[in-house]
Short mmCIF file of C-alpha atoms in Angstrom, two decimals:
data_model
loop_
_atom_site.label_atom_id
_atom_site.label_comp_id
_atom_site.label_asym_id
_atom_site.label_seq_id
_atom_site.Cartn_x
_atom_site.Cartn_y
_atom_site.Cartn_z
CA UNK A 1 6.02 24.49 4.13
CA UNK A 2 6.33 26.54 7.45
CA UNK A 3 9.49 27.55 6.85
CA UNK A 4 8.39 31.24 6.21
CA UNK A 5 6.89 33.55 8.88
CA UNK A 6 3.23 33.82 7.71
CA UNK A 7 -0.05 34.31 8.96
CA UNK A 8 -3.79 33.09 9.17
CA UNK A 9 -6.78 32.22 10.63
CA UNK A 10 -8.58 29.56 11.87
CA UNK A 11 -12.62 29.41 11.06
CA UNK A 12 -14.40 25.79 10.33
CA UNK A 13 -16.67 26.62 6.79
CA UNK A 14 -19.55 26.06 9.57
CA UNK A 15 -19.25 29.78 10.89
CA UNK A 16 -19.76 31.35 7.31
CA UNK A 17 -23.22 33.16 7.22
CA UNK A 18 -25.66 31.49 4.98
CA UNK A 19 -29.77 31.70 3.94
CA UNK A 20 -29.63 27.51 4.87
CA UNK A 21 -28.57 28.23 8.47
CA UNK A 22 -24.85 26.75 8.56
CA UNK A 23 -22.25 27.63 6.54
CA UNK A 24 -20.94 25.77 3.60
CA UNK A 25 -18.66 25.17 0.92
CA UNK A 26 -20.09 28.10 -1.63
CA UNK A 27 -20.05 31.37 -2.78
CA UNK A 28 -19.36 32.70 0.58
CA UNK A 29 -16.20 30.02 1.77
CA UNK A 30 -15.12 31.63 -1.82
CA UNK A 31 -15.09 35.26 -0.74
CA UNK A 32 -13.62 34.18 2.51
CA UNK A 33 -10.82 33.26 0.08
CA UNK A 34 -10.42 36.27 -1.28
CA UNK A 35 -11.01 38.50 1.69
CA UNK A 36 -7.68 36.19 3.16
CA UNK A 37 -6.03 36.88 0.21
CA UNK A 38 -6.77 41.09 -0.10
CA UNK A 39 -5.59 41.10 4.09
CA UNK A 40 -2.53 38.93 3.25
CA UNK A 41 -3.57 35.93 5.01
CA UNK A 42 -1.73 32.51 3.75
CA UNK A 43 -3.28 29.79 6.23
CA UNK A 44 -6.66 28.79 6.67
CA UNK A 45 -7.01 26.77 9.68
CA UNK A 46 -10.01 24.32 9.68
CA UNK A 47 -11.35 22.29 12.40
CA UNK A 48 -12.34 18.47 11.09
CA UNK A 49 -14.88 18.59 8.30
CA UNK A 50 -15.87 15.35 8.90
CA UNK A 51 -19.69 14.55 10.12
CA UNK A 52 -21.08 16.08 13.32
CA UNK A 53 -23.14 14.44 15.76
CA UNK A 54 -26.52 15.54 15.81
CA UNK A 55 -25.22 18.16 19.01
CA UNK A 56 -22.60 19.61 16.15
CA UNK A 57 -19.36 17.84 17.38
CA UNK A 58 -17.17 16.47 14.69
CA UNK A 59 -15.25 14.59 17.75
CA UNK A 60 -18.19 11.56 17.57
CA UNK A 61 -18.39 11.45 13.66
CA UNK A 62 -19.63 8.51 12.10
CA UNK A 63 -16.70 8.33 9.91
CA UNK A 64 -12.70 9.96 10.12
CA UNK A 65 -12.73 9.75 6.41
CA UNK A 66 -16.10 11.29 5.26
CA UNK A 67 -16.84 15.22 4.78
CA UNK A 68 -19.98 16.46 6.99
CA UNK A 69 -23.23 16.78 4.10
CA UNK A 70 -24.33 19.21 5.63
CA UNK A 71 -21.43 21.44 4.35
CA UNK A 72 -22.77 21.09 0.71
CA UNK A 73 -23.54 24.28 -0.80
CA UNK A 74 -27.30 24.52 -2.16
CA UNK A 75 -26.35 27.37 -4.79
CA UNK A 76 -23.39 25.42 -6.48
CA UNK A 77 -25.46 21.85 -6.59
CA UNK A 78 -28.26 24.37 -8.19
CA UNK A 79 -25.50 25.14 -10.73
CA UNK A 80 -25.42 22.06 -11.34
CA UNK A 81 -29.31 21.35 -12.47
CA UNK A 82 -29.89 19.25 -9.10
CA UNK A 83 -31.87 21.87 -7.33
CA UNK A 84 -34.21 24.92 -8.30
CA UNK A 85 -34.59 28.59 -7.43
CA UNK A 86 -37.81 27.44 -5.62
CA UNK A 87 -36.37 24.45 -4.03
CA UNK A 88 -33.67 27.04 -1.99
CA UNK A 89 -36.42 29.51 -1.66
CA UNK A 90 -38.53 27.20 0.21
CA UNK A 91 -35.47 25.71 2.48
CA UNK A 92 -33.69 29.35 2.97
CA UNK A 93 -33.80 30.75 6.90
CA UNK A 94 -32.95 34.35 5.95
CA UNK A 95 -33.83 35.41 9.06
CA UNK A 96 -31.03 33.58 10.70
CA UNK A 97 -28.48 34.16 8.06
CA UNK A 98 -26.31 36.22 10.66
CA UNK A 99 -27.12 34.38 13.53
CA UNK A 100 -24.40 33.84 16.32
CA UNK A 101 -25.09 30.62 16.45
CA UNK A 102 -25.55 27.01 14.46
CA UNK A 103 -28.57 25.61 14.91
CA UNK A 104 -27.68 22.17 14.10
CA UNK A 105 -30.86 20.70 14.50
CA UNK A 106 -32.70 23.17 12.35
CA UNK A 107 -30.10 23.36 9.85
CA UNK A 108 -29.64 19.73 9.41
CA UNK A 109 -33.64 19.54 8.44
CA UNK A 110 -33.72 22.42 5.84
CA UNK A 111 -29.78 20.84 4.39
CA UNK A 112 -31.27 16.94 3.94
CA UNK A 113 -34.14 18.02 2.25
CA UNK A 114 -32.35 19.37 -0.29
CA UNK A 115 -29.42 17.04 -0.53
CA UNK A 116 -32.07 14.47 -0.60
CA UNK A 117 -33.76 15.99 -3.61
CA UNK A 118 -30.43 16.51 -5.20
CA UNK A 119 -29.71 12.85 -4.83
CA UNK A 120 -33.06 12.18 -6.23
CA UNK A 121 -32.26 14.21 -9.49
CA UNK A 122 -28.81 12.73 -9.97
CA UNK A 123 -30.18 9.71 -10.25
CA UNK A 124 -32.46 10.40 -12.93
CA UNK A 125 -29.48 12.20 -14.95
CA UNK A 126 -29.13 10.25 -18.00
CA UNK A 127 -26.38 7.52 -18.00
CA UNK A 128 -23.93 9.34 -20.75
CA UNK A 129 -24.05 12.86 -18.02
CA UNK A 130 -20.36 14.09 -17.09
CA UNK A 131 -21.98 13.55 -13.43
CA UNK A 132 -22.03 10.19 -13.33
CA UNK A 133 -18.53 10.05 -15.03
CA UNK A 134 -17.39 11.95 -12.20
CA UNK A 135 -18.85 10.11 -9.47
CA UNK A 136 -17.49 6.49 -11.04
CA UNK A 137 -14.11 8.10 -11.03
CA UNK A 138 -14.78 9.47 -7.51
CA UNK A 139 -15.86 6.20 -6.14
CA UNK A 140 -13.12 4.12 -7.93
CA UNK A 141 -10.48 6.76 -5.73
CA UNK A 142 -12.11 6.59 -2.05
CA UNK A 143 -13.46 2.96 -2.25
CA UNK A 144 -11.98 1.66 0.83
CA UNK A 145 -13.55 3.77 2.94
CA UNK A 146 -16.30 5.27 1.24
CA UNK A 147 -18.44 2.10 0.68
CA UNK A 148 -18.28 1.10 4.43
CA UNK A 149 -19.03 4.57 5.67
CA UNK A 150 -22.06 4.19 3.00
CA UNK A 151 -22.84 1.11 4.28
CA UNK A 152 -22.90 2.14 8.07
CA UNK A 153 -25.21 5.08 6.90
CA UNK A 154 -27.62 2.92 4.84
CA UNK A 155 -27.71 0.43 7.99
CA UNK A 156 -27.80 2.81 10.70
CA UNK A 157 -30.64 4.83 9.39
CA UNK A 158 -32.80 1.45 8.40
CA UNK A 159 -32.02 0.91 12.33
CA UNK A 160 -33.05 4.18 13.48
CA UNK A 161 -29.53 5.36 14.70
CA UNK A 162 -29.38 2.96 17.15
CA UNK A 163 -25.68 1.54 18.32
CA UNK A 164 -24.64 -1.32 15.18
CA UNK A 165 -23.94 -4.02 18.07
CA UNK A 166 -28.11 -3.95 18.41
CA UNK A 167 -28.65 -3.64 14.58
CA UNK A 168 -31.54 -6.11 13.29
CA UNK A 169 -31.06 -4.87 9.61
CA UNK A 170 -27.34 -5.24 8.55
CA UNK A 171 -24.34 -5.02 6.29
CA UNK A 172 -21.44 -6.67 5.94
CA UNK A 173 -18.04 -4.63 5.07
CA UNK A 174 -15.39 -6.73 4.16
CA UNK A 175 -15.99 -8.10 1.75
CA UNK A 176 -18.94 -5.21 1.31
CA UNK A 177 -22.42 -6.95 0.94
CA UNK A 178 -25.69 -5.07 1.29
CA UNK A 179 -28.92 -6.28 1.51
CA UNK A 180 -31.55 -5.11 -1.29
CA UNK A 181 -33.34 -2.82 0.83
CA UNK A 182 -30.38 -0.61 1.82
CA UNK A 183 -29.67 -0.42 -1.78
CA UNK A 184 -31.33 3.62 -2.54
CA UNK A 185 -29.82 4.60 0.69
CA UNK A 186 -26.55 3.22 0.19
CA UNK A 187 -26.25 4.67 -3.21
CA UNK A 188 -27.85 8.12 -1.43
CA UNK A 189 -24.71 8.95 0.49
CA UNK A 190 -21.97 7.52 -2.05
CA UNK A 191 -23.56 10.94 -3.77
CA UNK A 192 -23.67 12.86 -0.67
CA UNK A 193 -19.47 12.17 -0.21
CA UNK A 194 -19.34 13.01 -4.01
CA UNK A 195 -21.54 16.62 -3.60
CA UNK A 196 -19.10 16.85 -0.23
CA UNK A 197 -15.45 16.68 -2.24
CA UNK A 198 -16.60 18.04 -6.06
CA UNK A 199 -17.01 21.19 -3.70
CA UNK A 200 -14.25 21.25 -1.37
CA UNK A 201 -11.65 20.30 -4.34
CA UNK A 202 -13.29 23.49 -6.08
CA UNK A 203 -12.50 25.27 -2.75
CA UNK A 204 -9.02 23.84 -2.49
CA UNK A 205 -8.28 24.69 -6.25
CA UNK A 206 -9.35 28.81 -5.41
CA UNK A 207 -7.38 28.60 -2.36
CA UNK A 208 -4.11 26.97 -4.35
CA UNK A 209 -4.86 29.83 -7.50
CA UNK A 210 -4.08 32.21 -4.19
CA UNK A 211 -1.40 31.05 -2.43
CA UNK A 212 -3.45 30.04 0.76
CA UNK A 213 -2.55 26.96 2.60
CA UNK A 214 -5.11 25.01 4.51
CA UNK A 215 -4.71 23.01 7.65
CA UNK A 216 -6.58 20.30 8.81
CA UNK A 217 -7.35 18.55 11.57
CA UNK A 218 -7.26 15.01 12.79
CA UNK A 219 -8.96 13.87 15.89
CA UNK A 220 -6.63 10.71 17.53
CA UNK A 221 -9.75 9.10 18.65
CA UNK A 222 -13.03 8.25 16.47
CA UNK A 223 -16.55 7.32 17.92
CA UNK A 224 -17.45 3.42 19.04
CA UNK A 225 -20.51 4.26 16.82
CA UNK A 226 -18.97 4.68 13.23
CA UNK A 227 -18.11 2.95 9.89
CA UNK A 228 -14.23 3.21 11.52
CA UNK A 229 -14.77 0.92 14.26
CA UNK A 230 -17.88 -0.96 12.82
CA UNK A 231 -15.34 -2.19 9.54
CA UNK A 232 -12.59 -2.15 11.57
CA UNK A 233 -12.98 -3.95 14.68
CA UNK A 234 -9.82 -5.77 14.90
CA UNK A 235 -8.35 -2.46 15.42
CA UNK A 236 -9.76 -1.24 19.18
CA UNK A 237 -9.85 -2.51 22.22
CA UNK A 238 -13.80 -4.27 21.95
CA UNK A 239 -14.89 -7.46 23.58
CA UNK A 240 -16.24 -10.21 21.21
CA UNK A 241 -19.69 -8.46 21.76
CA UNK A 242 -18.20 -5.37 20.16
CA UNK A 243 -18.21 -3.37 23.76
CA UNK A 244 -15.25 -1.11 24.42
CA UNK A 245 -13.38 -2.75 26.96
CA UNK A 246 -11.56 0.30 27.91
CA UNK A 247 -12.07 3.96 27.06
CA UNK A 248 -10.09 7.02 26.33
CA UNK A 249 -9.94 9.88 28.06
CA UNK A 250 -7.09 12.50 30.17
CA UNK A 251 -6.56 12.27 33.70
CA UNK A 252 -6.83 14.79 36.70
CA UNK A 253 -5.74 18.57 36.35
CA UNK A 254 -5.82 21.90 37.54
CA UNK A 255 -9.13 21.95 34.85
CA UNK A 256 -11.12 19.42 35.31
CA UNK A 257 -10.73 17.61 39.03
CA UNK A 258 -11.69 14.35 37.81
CA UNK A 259 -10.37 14.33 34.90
CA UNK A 260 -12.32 14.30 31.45
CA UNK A 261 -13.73 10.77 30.24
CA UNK A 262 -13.93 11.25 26.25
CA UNK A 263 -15.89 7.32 25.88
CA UNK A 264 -13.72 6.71 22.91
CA UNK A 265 -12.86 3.57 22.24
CA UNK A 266 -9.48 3.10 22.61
CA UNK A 267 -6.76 1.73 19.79
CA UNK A 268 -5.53 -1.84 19.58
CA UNK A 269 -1.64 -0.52 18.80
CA UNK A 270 -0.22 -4.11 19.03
CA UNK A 271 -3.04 -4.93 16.15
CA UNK A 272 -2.53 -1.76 14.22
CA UNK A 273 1.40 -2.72 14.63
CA UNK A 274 0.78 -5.96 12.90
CA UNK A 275 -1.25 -4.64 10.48
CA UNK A 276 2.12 -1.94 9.65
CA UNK A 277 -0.22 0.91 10.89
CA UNK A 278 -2.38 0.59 7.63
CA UNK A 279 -5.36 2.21 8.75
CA UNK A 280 -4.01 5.25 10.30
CA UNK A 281 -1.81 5.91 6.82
CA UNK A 282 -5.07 5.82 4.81
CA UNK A 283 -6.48 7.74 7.56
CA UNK A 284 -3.47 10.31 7.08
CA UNK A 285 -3.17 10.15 3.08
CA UNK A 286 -7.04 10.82 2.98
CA UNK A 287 -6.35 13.93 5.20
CA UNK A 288 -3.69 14.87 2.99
CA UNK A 289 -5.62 15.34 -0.12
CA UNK A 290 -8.31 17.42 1.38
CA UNK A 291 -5.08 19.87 2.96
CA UNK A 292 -1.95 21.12 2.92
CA UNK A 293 -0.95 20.56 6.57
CA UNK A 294 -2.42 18.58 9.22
CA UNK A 295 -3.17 18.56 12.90
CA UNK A 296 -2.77 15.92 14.79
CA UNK A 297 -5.25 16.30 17.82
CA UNK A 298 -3.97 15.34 21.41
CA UNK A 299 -0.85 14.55 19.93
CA UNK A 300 0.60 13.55 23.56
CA UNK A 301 -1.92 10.31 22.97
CA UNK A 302 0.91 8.93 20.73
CA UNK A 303 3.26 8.92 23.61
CA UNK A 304 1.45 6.97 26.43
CA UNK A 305 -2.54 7.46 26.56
CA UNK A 306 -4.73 7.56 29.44
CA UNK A 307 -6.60 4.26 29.73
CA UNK A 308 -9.88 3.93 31.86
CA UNK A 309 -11.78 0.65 32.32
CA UNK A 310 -15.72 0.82 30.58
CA UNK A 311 -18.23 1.54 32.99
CA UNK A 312 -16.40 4.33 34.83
CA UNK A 313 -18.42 7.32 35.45
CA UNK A 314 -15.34 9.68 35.54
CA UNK A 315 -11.36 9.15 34.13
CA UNK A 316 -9.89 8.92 37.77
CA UNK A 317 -9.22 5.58 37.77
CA UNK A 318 -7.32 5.37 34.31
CA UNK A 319 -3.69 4.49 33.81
CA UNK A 320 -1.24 5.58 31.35
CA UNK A 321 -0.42 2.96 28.88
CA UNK A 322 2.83 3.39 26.30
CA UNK A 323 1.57 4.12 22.98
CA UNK A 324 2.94 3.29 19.25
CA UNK A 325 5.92 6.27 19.71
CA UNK A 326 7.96 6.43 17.35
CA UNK A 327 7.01 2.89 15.28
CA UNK A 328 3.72 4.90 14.40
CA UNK A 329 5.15 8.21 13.00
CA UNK A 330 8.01 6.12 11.32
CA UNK A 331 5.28 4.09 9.75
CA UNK A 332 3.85 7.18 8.55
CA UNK A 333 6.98 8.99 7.12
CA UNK A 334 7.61 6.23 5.32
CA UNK A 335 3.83 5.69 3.89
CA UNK A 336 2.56 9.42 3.31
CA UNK A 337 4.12 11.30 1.16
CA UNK A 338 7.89 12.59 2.34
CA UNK A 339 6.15 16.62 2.18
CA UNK A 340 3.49 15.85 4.40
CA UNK A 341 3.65 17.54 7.40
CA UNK A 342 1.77 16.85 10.97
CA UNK A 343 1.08 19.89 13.10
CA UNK A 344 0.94 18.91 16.80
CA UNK A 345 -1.87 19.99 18.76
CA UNK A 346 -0.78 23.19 20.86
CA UNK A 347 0.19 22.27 24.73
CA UNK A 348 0.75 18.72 24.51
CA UNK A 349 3.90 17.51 26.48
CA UNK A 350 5.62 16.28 22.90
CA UNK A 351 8.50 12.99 22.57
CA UNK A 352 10.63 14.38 20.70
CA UNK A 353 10.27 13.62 16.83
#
């Protein structure tokens, strides 16, 4: 695909102005579109759409594989009978519509109300709606990771967000099992995911109709607290209490003199070897039908990653440790489609591929 000189932008749907105060996936990511289109643009760059922590980072998400509810457009789930003039009326910030900043906190109050009253009114579509149609067929597609992530939200909430190794009220992912009274909220943000993609795809489709290509973006690491690690903890490096037993993070540099410690739990490769690397190609695929292209953040982590025992207050006492090379991206050529094509994050010291 980048075999043409071409140009674009990069702006995360987050920076679009809005009345809900964040940008979404509606009528304005549309005429972003077109504006790309009129100035001859043919990549849109994104940053990862996944969810934020409540600061606004997408690099602690609760799940790699979900898209962030907040991005949900008000005005298209209003087209779709789930919300009312007055129920945007009530929620809209116009005053901040052009603000130069996200406030996450304020946003995130005004966007749950409504996605929770959308929720609400999906459920009491009748049975024979197209809706519900759609979201069978949407669950049926993204099951292996969508009903853990729903899971981990139902749980975490009924725990009051605290870390799952402390949770009283559980779940149990594999196989999934959930107790009766994180039933609504469980169902709740299986809907969310399905408001999330019925709007990107509608985004993606525009941006295909025009020629524009969208990259994406893939973090290496994912947060100790999220469905990833809390389904999948065969996969990191976690004592039998669940505790990262080493972090990730990069060492020393003319930038930061004691290097950065990220807190990430860090990736059992001999595990994910055995496993033939099965979670990172879902992670990959799942990328892959949100974009075009992807970028794979700190790319140089593939190579040999900086290792730095838990409990360290800074990374200067990590080590670099050989990571999955070449076994990794062979794994993935072979498992993602043969067009896919990873993007390496800018400035990384790369093995050759």
């Amino acid at each position: 695909m980048l075999t043409e000189r071409a140009s674009g932008i990069l702006l995360h749907p987050t920076s679009f102005p809005t009345r809900f105060g964040i940008g979404d996936l509606g009528p304005r990511a549309h005429e972003f579109l077109d504006w790309l289109d009129a100035a001859g643009q043919r990549y849109w760059q994104v940053l990862p759409l996944c969810p934020a922590d409540p600061g606004g980072s997408p690099y602690q998400s609760a799940s790699s594989f979900a898209g962030h509810p907040l991005l949900v457009s008000p005005e298209f789930l209003m087209e779709d009978g789930l919300l009312t003039d007055s129920d945007l009326a009530e929620a809209a910030l116009p005053e901040i519509e052009f603000a130069p900043r996200v406030d996450f906190g304020l946003a995130a109050d005004r966007k749950r109300k409504l996605l929770e009253i959308a929720a609400q009114r999906f459920r009491e579509l009748p049975s024979s709606h197209f809706l519900h149609d759609a979201l069978h067929t949407f669950v049926e597609e993204h099951r292996d990771w969508l009903e853990p992530h729903a899971q981990f939200m139902a749980a975490s909430e009924a725990n009051h967000g605290i870390s799952w190794r402390d949770w009283t009220i559980t779940a149990q992912p594999m196989p999934p099992a959930i107790p009766p009274q994180l039933s609504t909220r469980f169902a709740s943000h299986l809907v969310f995911q399905f408001f999330f993609f019925r709007q990107w795809q509608r985004l993606r489709d525009r941006a295909r109709q025009l020629g524009i290509h969208i990259i994406g973006d893939i973090p290496i690491y994912v947060s100790h607290d999220s469905a990833d690690v809390w389904a999948n903890r065969s996969l990191f490096q976690l004592d039998e209490r669940g505790v990262s037993t080493r972090v990730a993070g990069v060492p020393p540099d003319y930038f930061a003199a004691t290097g950065q410690l990220w807190m990430n739990p860090l990736y059992d490769w001999d595990a994910m070897e055995r496993d033939g690397f099965g979670w990172w190609i879902r992670r990959l695929k799942a990328s892959l039908q949100l974009v075009d292209l992807v970028r794979l953040d700190h790319f140089r982590g593939f190579e040999a990653y900086w290792s730095v025992p838990a409990g360290e207050t800074t990374a200067m006492n990590g080590e670099w440790v050989p990571g999955p090379r070449d076994k990794l991206l062979q794994a993935l050529r072979d498992g993602v489609a043969a067009h896919a094509q990873p993007v390496p994050e800018p400035g990384d010291s790369l093995p050759p591929l």
